[in-house]
Amino acid sequence: MSALGGISLPLPGQSATDLIKSQATVAKAKSAYGFTPEQIKARAKKSSEDFEAVFLNSMFQDMFTGIDGEGPFGGSGAGGVWRSFLTDEYAKSFAKAGGVGIAKQVYSTLLAQQEIRS
């Protein structure tokens, strides 16, 4: 199928009926938001991992709250900034590796919500 100025034209040897059927098949494969099921699953997986990373980041920040002194975990201003980057990377790493199980539940809930809306 080739497009000319937004108009779909049949390929050589393809009838107009075949073109319409192929367009209908593509339209059925996309959700109401214009995403294919594979794209929806990929986006849901990424969103669920991001959600778990935010939760874990909060937990890791609480873990380092009472630490003062010298070194990279010290209480100075630069140490606080470094610590926030460290906890963020820890959280992303943990979530990507499977986390504590929150992402799996969020993922299945997101997919269930997509099914309800379809």
CSV table of C-alpha atoms in Angstrom, one decimal:
chain,number,residue,atom,x,y,z
A,1,MET,CA,0.0,0.0,0.0
A,2,SER,CA,1.5,3.3,-1.0
A,3,ALA,CA,0.3,6.7,0.2
A,4,LEU,CA,0.0,9.8,-1.9
A,5,GLY,CA,-0.9,13.0,0.0
A,6,GLY,CA,-2.6,11.0,2.7
A,7,ILE,CA,-4.5,8.8,0.1
A,8,SER,CA,-3.8,5.1,0.2
A,9,LEU,CA,-3.3,3.5,-3.1
A,10,PRO,CA,-3.3,-0.3,-3.8
A,11,LEU,CA,0.0,-1.9,-4.7
A,12,PRO,CA,0.5,-3.3,-8.2
A,13,GLY,CA,-1.6,-6.5,-8.4
A,14,GLN,CA,-3.6,-5.6,-5.3
A,15,SER,CA,-7.3,-4.9,-5.6
A,16,ALA,CA,-9.1,-2.0,-3.9
A,17,THR,CA,-10.9,-4.7,-1.8
A,18,ASP,CA,-7.6,-6.1,-0.6
A,19,LEU,CA,-6.5,-2.6,0.3
A,20,ILE,CA,-9.6,-2.0,2.4
A,21,LYS,CA,-9.3,-5.3,4.1
A,22,SER,CA,-5.7,-4.7,5.0
A,23,GLN,CA,-6.5,-1.2,6.4
A,24,ALA,CA,-9.4,-2.7,8.5
A,25,THR,CA,-7.0,-5.4,9.9
A,26,VAL,CA,-4.5,-2.7,10.9
A,27,ALA,CA,-7.3,-0.6,12.4
A,28,LYS,CA,-8.6,-3.6,14.5
A,29,ALA,CA,-5.1,-4.2,15.8
A,30,LYS,CA,-4.8,-0.7,17.2
A,31,SER,CA,-6.5,0.4,20.4
A,32,ALA,CA,-8.7,3.4,20.8
A,33,TYR,CA,-5.5,5.5,21.4
A,34,GLY,CA,-3.8,4.3,18.2
A,35,PHE,CA,-1.4,1.8,19.8
A,36,THR,CA,-1.0,-1.9,18.9
A,37,PRO,CA,-1.3,-4.5,21.7
A,38,GLU,CA,2.5,-4.9,21.7
A,39,GLN,CA,3.0,-1.2,22.1
A,40,ILE,CA,0.5,-1.1,24.9
A,41,LYS,CA,2.3,-3.9,26.7
A,42,ALA,CA,5.7,-2.3,26.3
A,43,ARG,CA,4.4,1.0,27.6
A,44,ALA,CA,2.7,-0.7,30.5
A,45,LYS,CA,5.9,-2.5,31.4
A,46,LYS,CA,8.0,0.7,31.3
A,47,SER,CA,5.4,2.6,33.4
A,48,SER,CA,5.2,-0.2,36.0
A,49,GLU,CA,9.0,-0.3,36.3
A,50,ASP,CA,9.1,3.5,36.6
A,51,PHE,CA,6.4,3.4,39.3
A,52,GLU,CA,8.3,0.8,41.3
A,53,ALA,CA,11.6,2.8,40.9
A,54,VAL,CA,9.9,5.8,42.4
A,55,PHE,CA,8.7,3.8,45.4
A,56,LEU,CA,12.1,2.2,45.9
A,57,ASN,CA,13.8,5.6,45.6
A,58,SER,CA,11.7,6.8,48.5
A,59,MET,CA,12.6,3.8,50.5
A,60,PHE,CA,16.3,4.2,49.8
A,61,GLN,CA,16.3,7.9,50.7
A,62,ASP,CA,14.7,7.0,54.1
A,63,MET,CA,17.5,4.4,54.5
A,64,PHE,CA,20.2,7.1,54.3
A,65,THR,CA,18.4,9.7,56.4
A,66,GLY,CA,20.3,9.2,59.7
A,67,ILE,CA,23.8,8.9,58.1
A,68,ASP,CA,26.1,11.8,58.9
A,69,GLY,CA,29.9,12.2,58.9
A,70,GLU,CA,32.7,12.3,56.4
A,71,GLY,CA,32.9,10.6,53.1
A,72,PRO,CA,30.4,10.2,50.3
A,73,PHE,CA,27.5,9.6,52.7
A,74,GLY,CA,28.4,12.7,54.8
A,75,GLY,CA,25.9,15.4,55.6
A,76,SER,CA,27.4,18.2,53.4
A,77,GLY,CA,25.4,19.8,50.6
A,78,ALA,CA,27.3,18.0,47.8
A,79,GLY,CA,26.9,14.7,49.7
A,80,GLY,CA,23.2,15.2,49.8
A,81,VAL,CA,23.0,15.7,46.0
A,82,TRP,CA,25.3,12.7,45.4
A,83,ARG,CA,23.2,10.6,47.7
A,84,SER,CA,20.0,11.5,45.8
A,85,PHE,CA,21.6,10.4,42.5
A,86,LEU,CA,22.8,7.2,44.2
A,87,THR,CA,19.4,6.3,45.5
A,88,ASP,CA,17.8,7.1,42.2
A,89,GLU,CA,20.2,4.7,40.4
A,90,TYR,CA,19.8,2.0,43.0
A,91,ALA,CA,16.0,2.3,42.6
A,92,LYS,CA,16.2,2.0,38.8
A,93,SER,CA,18.6,-0.9,39.0
A,94,PHE,CA,16.4,-2.8,41.5
A,95,ALA,CA,13.2,-2.2,39.6
A,96,LYS,CA,14.7,-3.3,36.3
A,97,ALA,CA,16.0,-6.5,37.9
A,98,GLY,CA,12.6,-7.4,39.2
A,99,GLY,CA,12.3,-5.2,42.2
A,100,VAL,CA,10.1,-6.2,45.1
A,101,GLY,CA,7.1,-7.3,43.1
A,102,ILE,CA,5.2,-4.0,42.8
A,103,ALA,CA,5.9,-3.6,39.1
A,104,LYS,CA,4.3,-7.0,38.3
A,105,GLN,CA,1.1,-6.1,40.0
A,106,VAL,CA,1.0,-2.6,38.5
A,107,TYR,CA,1.7,-4.1,35.0
A,108,SER,CA,-1.2,-6.5,35.3
A,109,THR,CA,-3.5,-3.7,36.6
A,110,LEU,CA,-2.6,-1.4,33.7
A,111,LEU,CA,-3.3,-4.1,31.2
A,112,ALA,CA,-6.6,-4.9,32.8
A,113,GLN,CA,-7.5,-1.2,32.7
A,114,GLN,CA,-6.7,-1.2,28.9
A,115,GLU,CA,-9.0,-4.2,28.4
A,116,ILE,CA,-11.9,-2.4,30.2
A,117,ARG,CA,-11.5,0.7,28.0
A,118,SER,CA,-11.3,-1.2,24.8
